[in-house]
Short mmCIF file of N, CA and C and ligand atoms in Angstrom, two decimals:
data_model
loop_
_atom_site.label_atom_id
_atom_site.label_comp_id
_atom_site.label_asym_id
_atom_site.label_seq_id
_atom_site.Cartn_x
_atom_site.Cartn_y
_atom_site.Cartn_z
N MET A 109 36.15 97.34 95.08
CA MET A 109 34.45 97.22 95.83
C MET A 109 33.70 96.16 96.32
N LYS A 110 32.96 96.24 97.62
CA LYS A 110 32.70 95.26 97.97
C LYS A 110 32.02 93.78 97.84
N ARG A 111 32.59 93.13 98.56
CA ARG A 111 32.42 91.70 98.44
C ARG A 111 31.32 91.32 97.79
N GLY A 112 30.49 91.42 98.23
CA GLY A 112 29.01 91.30 97.87
C GLY A 112 28.61 91.87 96.48
N MET A 113 29.49 92.89 95.97
CA MET A 113 29.53 93.58 94.46
C MET A 113 29.97 92.89 93.80
N TRP A 114 30.90 92.16 94.46
CA TRP A 114 32.33 90.83 93.55
C TRP A 114 31.34 90.12 92.71
N LEU A 115 30.92 90.29 93.94
CA LEU A 115 29.58 88.23 94.10
C LEU A 115 29.17 88.62 93.47
N ALA A 116 28.48 89.57 92.96
CA ALA A 116 26.73 89.91 92.67
C ALA A 116 27.32 89.56 90.64
N ALA A 117 28.39 90.22 90.41
CA ALA A 117 28.78 90.12 89.60
C ALA A 117 29.33 89.31 89.09
N LEU A 118 29.94 88.00 90.28
CA LEU A 118 30.01 87.07 89.19
C LEU A 118 29.84 86.53 88.99
N GLY A 119 28.49 86.15 89.51
CA GLY A 119 27.32 85.78 89.55
C GLY A 119 26.53 85.97 87.93
N PHE A 120 26.44 87.15 87.92
CA PHE A 120 26.22 87.62 86.61
C PHE A 120 26.23 86.87 85.28
N ALA A 121 27.92 87.17 85.20
CA ALA A 121 29.27 86.71 84.62
C ALA A 121 29.15 84.66 84.32
N ALA A 122 28.43 84.39 85.21
CA ALA A 122 28.29 83.06 85.28
C ALA A 122 27.14 82.64 84.58
N LEU A 123 25.85 83.50 84.66
CA LEU A 123 24.63 83.57 83.50
C LEU A 123 24.70 83.28 83.20
N ALA A 124 25.48 84.63 82.48
CA ALA A 124 25.99 85.35 80.99
C ALA A 124 26.54 83.92 80.34
N GLY A 125 27.65 83.02 80.81
CA GLY A 125 27.83 81.91 79.75
C GLY A 125 26.69 81.18 79.88
N THR A 126 26.69 80.73 80.98
CA THR A 126 25.87 79.62 81.01
C THR A 126 24.84 79.85 79.56
N ALA A 127 24.03 80.99 79.79
CA ALA A 127 23.37 81.39 78.55
C ALA A 127 23.59 81.19 77.72
N LEU A 128 25.13 81.71 76.80
CA LEU A 128 26.59 81.33 75.64
C LEU A 128 26.35 79.71 75.89
N ALA A 129 26.75 79.30 76.25
CA ALA A 129 27.20 77.76 75.90
C ALA A 129 26.11 76.65 75.90
N GLN A 130 25.11 77.15 76.85
CA GLN A 130 23.93 76.48 75.95
C GLN A 130 23.33 76.35 74.86
N GLY A 131 23.19 77.22 73.73
CA GLY A 131 23.69 77.02 72.02
C GLY A 131 24.40 76.26 72.08
N ASP A 132 25.99 76.85 72.05
CA ASP A 132 27.14 75.97 71.88
C ASP A 132 26.81 74.45 71.91
N VAL A 133 26.15 73.73 73.87
CA VAL A 133 26.38 72.25 74.50
C VAL A 133 25.29 71.67 73.47
N ILE A 134 24.66 72.29 73.00
CA ILE A 134 23.52 71.49 72.12
C ILE A 134 23.66 71.23 70.22
N ALA A 135 24.14 72.64 70.39
CA ALA A 135 24.97 72.33 68.82
C ALA A 135 26.42 71.38 68.36
N GLU A 136 26.62 71.34 69.54
CA GLU A 136 27.83 70.55 69.61
C GLU A 136 27.65 69.11 69.83
N ARG A 137 26.41 68.64 71.22
CA ARG A 137 26.07 67.16 70.86
C ARG A 137 25.85 66.84 69.64
N ARG A 138 24.52 67.78 69.54
CA ARG A 138 24.49 67.07 67.70
C ARG A 138 24.79 67.25 66.67
N ALA A 139 26.15 67.85 66.41
CA ALA A 139 27.68 67.10 65.57
C ALA A 139 28.18 66.11 65.81
N GLY A 140 28.22 65.46 67.31
CA GLY A 140 28.61 64.50 67.86
C GLY A 140 28.29 63.52 67.37
N LEU A 141 27.27 63.14 67.90
CA LEU A 141 25.82 62.30 67.58
C LEU A 141 25.89 62.09 66.40
N LYS A 142 25.90 63.15 65.05
CA LYS A 142 26.02 62.75 63.63
C LYS A 142 27.32 61.95 63.17
N ARG A 143 28.35 62.67 64.39
CA ARG A 143 29.76 61.56 63.82
C ARG A 143 28.84 60.11 63.99
N MET A 144 28.55 59.54 65.32
CA MET A 144 28.45 58.78 65.59
C MET A 144 27.79 57.62 64.84
N GLY A 145 26.84 58.22 63.93
CA GLY A 145 25.79 57.49 63.48
C GLY A 145 27.03 57.85 61.69
N GLY A 146 27.89 58.13 61.76
CA GLY A 146 28.41 58.01 60.38
C GLY A 146 29.17 57.00 60.96
N HIS A 147 30.48 56.76 62.27
CA HIS A 147 30.76 56.28 62.30
C HIS A 147 30.45 54.10 62.38
N MET A 148 28.52 54.52 63.03
CA MET A 148 28.48 53.00 62.94
C MET A 148 27.55 53.00 60.21
N ASP A 149 27.86 53.79 60.21
CA ASP A 149 27.90 53.64 59.03
C ASP A 149 28.53 53.43 58.43
N ALA A 150 29.71 53.66 58.53
CA ALA A 150 31.28 52.78 58.07
C ALA A 150 31.58 51.69 58.69
N ILE A 151 31.51 51.18 59.57
CA ILE A 151 32.00 50.84 60.23
C ILE A 151 31.03 48.55 59.68
N LYS A 152 29.31 49.67 59.58
CA LYS A 152 28.16 48.08 58.91
C LYS A 152 28.75 47.48 58.00
N PRO A 153 29.23 48.12 56.76
CA PRO A 153 29.38 46.43 55.66
C PRO A 153 31.04 45.72 56.49
N VAL A 154 31.67 46.71 56.81
CA VAL A 154 33.60 45.99 57.25
C VAL A 154 32.63 44.69 58.08
N ALA A 155 31.53 45.19 59.23
CA ALA A 155 30.87 44.00 60.22
C ALA A 155 30.91 42.92 59.77
N GLU A 156 30.19 43.58 58.93
CA GLU A 156 28.76 41.96 57.96
C GLU A 156 29.66 41.73 56.63
N SER A 157 30.63 42.45 56.18
CA SER A 157 31.51 41.40 55.25
C SER A 157 33.06 40.65 56.19
N ARG A 158 32.42 40.74 57.49
CA ARG A 158 33.97 39.98 58.63
C ARG A 158 35.11 41.24 57.42
N GLY A 159 35.67 42.03 57.00
CA GLY A 159 36.26 42.86 56.37
C GLY A 159 37.40 43.31 57.78
N ASP A 160 38.27 44.26 56.73
CA ASP A 160 39.61 44.53 57.82
C ASP A 160 39.07 45.52 59.15
N VAL A 161 38.70 44.35 60.61
CA VAL A 161 38.00 45.16 61.62
C VAL A 161 39.13 45.85 62.18
N LYS A 162 40.59 45.72 62.46
CA LYS A 162 41.20 46.20 62.32
C LYS A 162 41.43 47.45 62.82
N ALA A 163 41.25 48.15 61.15
CA ALA A 163 41.12 49.77 60.89
C ALA A 163 40.31 50.13 61.17
N LEU A 164 38.67 49.77 61.85
CA LEU A 164 37.96 50.61 62.52
C LEU A 164 37.88 51.00 64.17
N GLU A 165 39.81 50.51 64.56
CA GLU A 165 39.73 50.98 66.01
C GLU A 165 39.47 52.18 67.04
N PRO A 166 40.59 53.60 65.38
CA PRO A 166 40.04 54.70 65.96
C PRO A 166 38.90 55.45 65.91
N ARG A 167 38.24 54.72 65.04
CA ARG A 167 36.72 55.03 65.30
C ARG A 167 35.87 54.61 66.80
N VAL A 168 36.06 53.54 66.41
CA VAL A 168 35.67 52.90 68.07
C VAL A 168 36.55 53.57 69.27
N ASP A 169 37.31 54.00 69.04
CA ASP A 169 37.68 54.99 70.03
C ASP A 169 36.81 56.48 69.82
N ASP A 170 36.79 56.65 69.03
CA ASP A 170 36.45 58.52 68.72
C ASP A 170 34.71 58.21 70.10
N MET A 171 34.42 56.66 69.77
CA MET A 171 33.18 56.55 70.34
C MET A 171 33.11 56.58 71.66
N ILE A 172 33.74 55.89 71.66
CA ILE A 172 33.95 55.52 73.67
C ILE A 172 34.45 57.07 73.88
N ALA A 173 35.27 57.83 73.71
CA ALA A 173 35.26 58.95 74.10
C ALA A 173 34.25 60.03 74.01
N TRP A 174 33.92 59.98 73.02
CA TRP A 174 32.50 60.66 73.04
C TRP A 174 31.35 59.87 73.99
N PHE A 175 30.87 58.73 73.84
CA PHE A 175 29.64 58.33 74.79
C PHE A 175 30.38 58.34 76.18
N ARG A 176 31.53 58.84 76.59
CA ARG A 176 31.61 59.23 78.55
C ARG A 176 31.86 60.68 78.56
N SER A 177 31.76 61.45 77.49
CA SER A 177 31.36 62.43 77.52
C SER A 177 30.11 63.04 77.92
N MET A 178 29.26 61.87 77.02
CA MET A 178 28.23 62.62 77.31
C MET A 178 26.96 62.62 78.19
N PRO A 179 27.43 62.45 79.21
CA PRO A 179 26.73 62.87 80.48
C PRO A 179 26.48 64.37 80.28
N GLN A 180 27.63 65.10 80.58
CA GLN A 180 28.10 66.12 80.18
C GLN A 180 27.98 66.74 79.59
N ARG A 181 27.55 66.65 78.61
CA ARG A 181 26.63 66.94 76.86
C ARG A 181 25.28 67.56 77.23
N PHE A 182 24.51 67.07 78.84
CA PHE A 182 23.25 67.80 78.91
C PHE A 182 23.10 67.60 80.24
N PRO A 183 23.67 69.11 79.76
CA PRO A 183 23.96 70.19 81.48
C PRO A 183 22.20 70.76 81.64
N GLU A 184 22.11 70.26 82.98
CA GLU A 184 20.66 70.69 83.76
C GLU A 184 20.35 72.17 82.71
N GLY A 185 19.32 72.42 81.88
CA GLY A 185 19.16 73.72 81.72
C GLY A 185 19.24 73.81 79.71
N SER A 186 19.57 71.97 79.35
CA SER A 186 19.59 72.24 78.32
C SER A 186 19.15 71.12 77.24
N SER A 187 17.12 71.76 77.77
CA SER A 187 16.59 71.03 77.37
C SER A 187 15.38 71.45 76.50
N THR A 188 15.45 72.80 76.48
CA THR A 188 14.94 73.89 75.19
C THR A 188 16.35 74.42 74.36
N GLY A 189 15.46 75.45 73.40
CA GLY A 189 16.07 74.56 71.88
C GLY A 189 16.01 74.43 70.63
N ASP A 190 17.18 74.36 69.82
CA ASP A 190 17.39 73.30 68.57
C ASP A 190 17.27 72.30 69.38
N THR A 191 16.71 71.04 69.90
CA THR A 191 17.26 69.83 70.23
C THR A 191 15.51 68.39 70.69
N LYS A 192 16.33 67.92 70.93
CA LYS A 192 15.46 66.70 70.36
C LYS A 192 15.01 65.61 71.83
N ALA A 193 16.17 66.34 72.86
CA ALA A 193 16.48 66.16 73.83
C ALA A 193 14.93 66.55 74.79
N LEU A 194 14.49 64.78 75.48
CA LEU A 194 13.49 64.92 76.57
C LEU A 194 13.36 65.04 77.51
N PRO A 195 12.52 65.19 78.49
CA PRO A 195 12.98 66.21 79.48
C PRO A 195 12.39 65.00 80.97
N SER A 196 12.57 64.20 80.07
CA SER A 196 12.85 62.47 81.08
C SER A 196 14.60 62.50 81.26
N ILE A 197 15.26 62.46 80.12
CA ILE A 197 17.09 63.59 80.58
C ILE A 197 16.69 63.81 81.75
N TRP A 198 16.94 64.59 82.31
CA TRP A 198 16.76 65.42 83.18
C TRP A 198 15.89 64.60 84.73
N SER A 199 14.67 64.88 84.65
CA SER A 199 14.25 63.63 85.68
C SER A 199 14.16 62.03 86.29
N ASP A 200 14.70 61.78 84.57
CA ASP A 200 15.59 60.11 85.37
C ASP A 200 16.48 59.78 84.76
N ARG A 201 17.50 60.60 85.27
CA ARG A 201 18.95 60.70 84.79
C ARG A 201 19.55 59.94 85.49
N THR A 202 18.91 59.08 86.48
CA THR A 202 20.07 57.39 86.23
C THR A 202 19.77 56.28 85.79
N GLY A 203 18.33 57.27 84.50
CA GLY A 203 17.95 55.74 83.60
C GLY A 203 18.86 56.66 82.24
N PHE A 204 19.35 57.13 82.49
CA PHE A 204 19.78 58.03 81.23
C PHE A 204 21.08 58.05 81.68
N GLU A 205 21.39 58.13 82.10
CA GLU A 205 23.25 57.56 82.67
C GLU A 205 23.66 55.97 82.10
N THR A 206 22.25 55.42 82.72
CA THR A 206 22.87 53.73 82.74
C THR A 206 22.91 53.69 81.00
N ALA A 207 21.84 54.30 79.94
CA ALA A 207 21.42 53.30 79.34
C ALA A 207 23.00 53.88 78.35
N ASP A 208 23.62 55.10 79.10
CA ASP A 208 25.42 55.60 78.41
C ASP A 208 25.98 55.21 78.60
N ALA A 209 26.44 54.53 80.09
CA ALA A 209 27.63 53.64 80.48
C ALA A 209 27.01 51.89 79.50
N ARG A 210 25.64 51.74 79.69
CA ARG A 210 25.65 50.47 78.78
C ARG A 210 26.48 50.81 77.46
N MET A 211 26.31 51.19 76.45
CA MET A 211 26.68 51.76 75.42
C MET A 211 28.14 51.96 75.27
N VAL A 212 28.41 52.79 76.41
CA VAL A 212 30.14 52.75 76.57
C VAL A 212 30.41 51.20 76.68
N SER A 213 29.95 50.01 77.57
CA SER A 213 30.31 48.64 77.85
C SER A 213 30.66 48.46 76.92
N GLN A 214 29.27 48.20 75.71
CA GLN A 214 29.51 47.05 75.06
C GLN A 214 30.55 47.99 73.92
N LEU A 215 30.33 49.28 73.31
CA LEU A 215 31.57 49.78 72.82
C LEU A 215 33.27 49.31 73.01
N GLU A 216 33.26 49.50 74.53
CA GLU A 216 34.07 48.30 74.64
C GLU A 216 34.55 46.91 74.28
N VAL A 217 33.52 45.97 74.52
CA VAL A 217 33.47 44.73 73.69
C VAL A 217 34.18 44.57 72.20
N LEU A 218 34.16 45.60 71.83
CA LEU A 218 33.86 46.17 69.79
C LEU A 218 35.05 46.29 69.89
N LYS A 219 35.96 47.33 70.89
CA LYS A 219 36.88 47.60 70.52
C LYS A 219 38.25 46.21 70.86
N LYS A 220 38.05 45.72 71.97
CA LYS A 220 38.50 44.64 72.61
C LYS A 220 39.08 43.21 70.71
N ALA A 221 37.76 43.26 70.23
CA ALA A 221 37.18 42.67 68.33
C ALA A 221 38.17 43.40 67.85
N ALA A 222 37.78 44.60 67.68
CA ALA A 222 39.03 45.33 66.53
C ALA A 222 40.32 44.88 67.33
N ALA A 223 40.66 45.60 68.19
CA ALA A 223 42.40 45.03 68.51
C ALA A 223 43.08 43.73 68.71
N ASP A 224 42.16 42.83 68.95
CA ASP A 224 42.40 41.67 68.27
C ASP A 224 42.19 41.04 67.09
N GLY A 225 41.55 41.91 65.71
CA GLY A 225 41.66 41.81 64.35
C GLY A 225 40.36 40.46 64.88
N ASP A 226 40.07 40.31 65.00
CA ASP A 226 38.95 39.05 65.52
C ASP A 226 37.63 39.76 65.03
N ALA A 227 37.86 39.15 63.63
CA ALA A 227 36.25 40.04 62.53
C ALA A 227 35.33 38.67 63.16
N ALA A 228 34.85 37.81 63.42
CA ALA A 228 33.55 37.20 63.49
C ALA A 228 33.30 37.84 65.14
N ALA A 229 33.83 37.51 65.95
CA ALA A 229 33.79 38.18 67.40
C ALA A 229 33.09 39.72 67.50
N PHE A 230 33.60 41.02 66.03
CA PHE A 230 33.81 42.03 65.88
C PHE A 230 32.25 41.71 65.30
N ALA A 231 31.84 40.97 64.56
CA ALA A 231 30.46 41.22 63.68
C ALA A 231 29.31 41.31 65.36
N THR A 232 29.79 39.89 66.49
CA THR A 232 29.24 39.66 67.20
C THR A 232 28.67 40.59 68.20
N ALA A 233 29.21 41.89 68.57
CA ALA A 233 29.91 42.17 69.04
C ALA A 233 29.08 44.27 68.37
N PHE A 234 29.85 44.15 66.84
CA PHE A 234 28.65 44.97 66.02
C PHE A 234 26.65 44.86 66.54
N GLN A 235 26.40 43.82 65.87
CA GLN A 235 25.09 43.75 66.54
C GLN A 235 24.40 44.32 67.64
N ALA A 236 25.40 44.10 68.66
CA ALA A 236 24.91 44.11 69.91
C ALA A 236 24.85 45.57 70.11
N THR A 237 25.21 46.41 69.34
CA THR A 237 25.24 47.95 69.48
C THR A 237 24.36 48.51 69.71
N GLY A 238 24.16 48.40 68.03
CA GLY A 238 23.15 49.45 67.33
C GLY A 238 21.31 49.55 68.63
N PRO A 239 21.35 48.04 68.79
CA PRO A 239 20.12 48.01 69.85
C PRO A 239 20.33 49.78 70.92
N LEU A 240 21.69 49.43 71.44
CA LEU A 240 22.09 49.85 73.00
C LEU A 240 21.21 51.57 72.50
N CYS A 241 21.71 52.32 70.79
CA CYS A 241 21.24 53.09 70.62
C CYS A 241 19.50 53.43 70.52
N GLY A 242 19.68 52.84 69.92
CA GLY A 242 17.92 53.10 69.80
C GLY A 242 17.16 52.63 70.79
N ALA A 243 17.74 52.22 72.04
CA ALA A 243 17.21 51.92 73.35
C ALA A 243 16.79 53.07 73.82
N CYS A 244 18.06 53.86 74.16
CA CYS A 244 18.24 55.44 74.69
C CYS A 244 17.55 56.35 74.08
N HIS A 245 17.69 56.28 72.66
CA HIS A 245 16.31 57.02 71.54
C HIS A 245 15.41 57.15 72.24
N ARG A 246 14.87 55.59 72.15
CA ARG A 246 13.32 55.18 72.93
C ARG A 246 12.66 55.83 73.95
N ASN A 247 13.63 56.00 75.20
CA ASN A 247 13.18 56.89 76.40
C ASN A 247 13.19 58.53 76.38
N TYR A 248 14.91 58.74 75.45
CA TYR A 248 15.29 60.39 76.17
C TYR A 248 15.40 61.28 74.34
N ARG A 249 15.10 60.33 72.97
CA ARG A 249 15.07 61.43 72.61
C ARG A 249 13.62 61.92 71.21
N ALA A 250 13.40 62.68 71.36
CA ALA A 250 11.62 62.90 70.57
C ALA A 250 12.33 62.42 68.60
N ARG A 251 10.68 61.82 68.96
CA ARG A 251 11.31 61.47 67.56
C ARG A 251 11.20 63.11 66.69
C1 HEC B 253 22.33 57.42 76.58
C2 HEC B 253 21.46 58.07 75.02
C3 HEC B 253 22.11 58.15 74.20
C4 HEC B 253 22.67 56.76 73.36
C5 HEC B 253 23.55 55.49 73.79
C6 HEC B 253 22.65 56.95 71.63
N1 HEC B 253 21.94 58.40 71.73
FE1 HEC B 253 21.59 58.98 69.83
N2 HEC B 253 20.35 60.74 70.57
C7 HEC B 253 20.30 60.80 72.16
C8 HEC B 253 19.81 61.97 72.67
C9 HEC B 253 18.92 62.35 73.28
C10 HEC B 253 19.71 62.96 71.62
C11 HEC B 253 19.57 64.12 70.94
C12 HEC B 253 19.98 65.05 70.94
C13 HEC B 253 19.30 66.31 70.94
O1 HEC B 253 18.91 67.05 69.87
O2 HEC B 253 19.98 67.20 71.27
C14 HEC B 253 20.25 61.83 70.34
C15 HEC B 253 20.07 62.27 68.68
C16 HEC B 253 21.31 62.05 67.47
C17 HEC B 253 21.10 61.96 66.40
C18 HEC B 253 21.25 62.91 65.77
C19 HEC B 253 22.15 63.96 66.07
C20 HEC B 253 21.02 66.23 65.16
O3 HEC B 253 21.23 65.91 64.26
O4 HEC B 253 20.61 66.30 65.72
C21 HEC B 253 22.32 61.03 65.65
C22 HEC B 253 21.91 60.55 64.39
C23 HEC B 253 22.69 60.19 66.64
N3 HEC B 253 21.87 60.25 68.27
C24 HEC B 253 23.12 58.78 66.93
C25 HEC B 253 23.03 58.14 67.90
C26 HEC B 253 23.74 56.84 67.14
C27 HEC B 253 24.43 55.76 65.98
C28 HEC B 253 23.83 55.94 68.90
C29 HEC B 253 24.88 54.76 69.01
C30 HEC B 253 25.72 54.46 68.58
C31 HEC B 253 23.54 56.91 69.16
N4 HEC B 253 22.80 58.28 69.15
C32 HEC B 253 23.15 56.08 70.85
C33 HEC B 253 20.74 59.76 72.92
C34 HEC B 253 21.47 58.61 72.86
#
């Protein structure tokens, strides 16, 4: 096969791959975000009752890993389909990534409090965490 044909064939395969991956990427990020909601629901009563915050460390670790991967879960072209992602994610990429980076930093504070078994510090950090979910949703997620 001539070089040009190979390139054309490769290009087609890449396009087909993108179309397939897009449905997956939306379903996967939505499932991940649902899991993040589950973590927050599970953490809340423990934080508020100054319970065993050390036991929450694995949940916080999962959240840190997930939010670190968040920008790549919103690739160009994944704005349509079964998604509430707003076009502002792509038109204001810096703002979106900044909102995500804030989330990760806050979760690192939460993790330290969990690792230290410091329930008071954990409760304070948790109070500052929820609003960062809402701050991103306000600008980048459709109601
Ligand atoms: C950097 C931005 C950003 C941050 C931070 C963020 N979210 Fe979201 N969230 C989104 C976007 C965008 C969607 C819509 C995703 C889609 O429909 O493709 C979403 C959707 C969701 C959903 C709906 C998932 C579904 O069923 O479709 C839940 C639940 C959720 N987020 C929980 C959270 C929680 C809890 C936090 C904080 C711990 C959080 N999010 C932080 C941007 C963010």
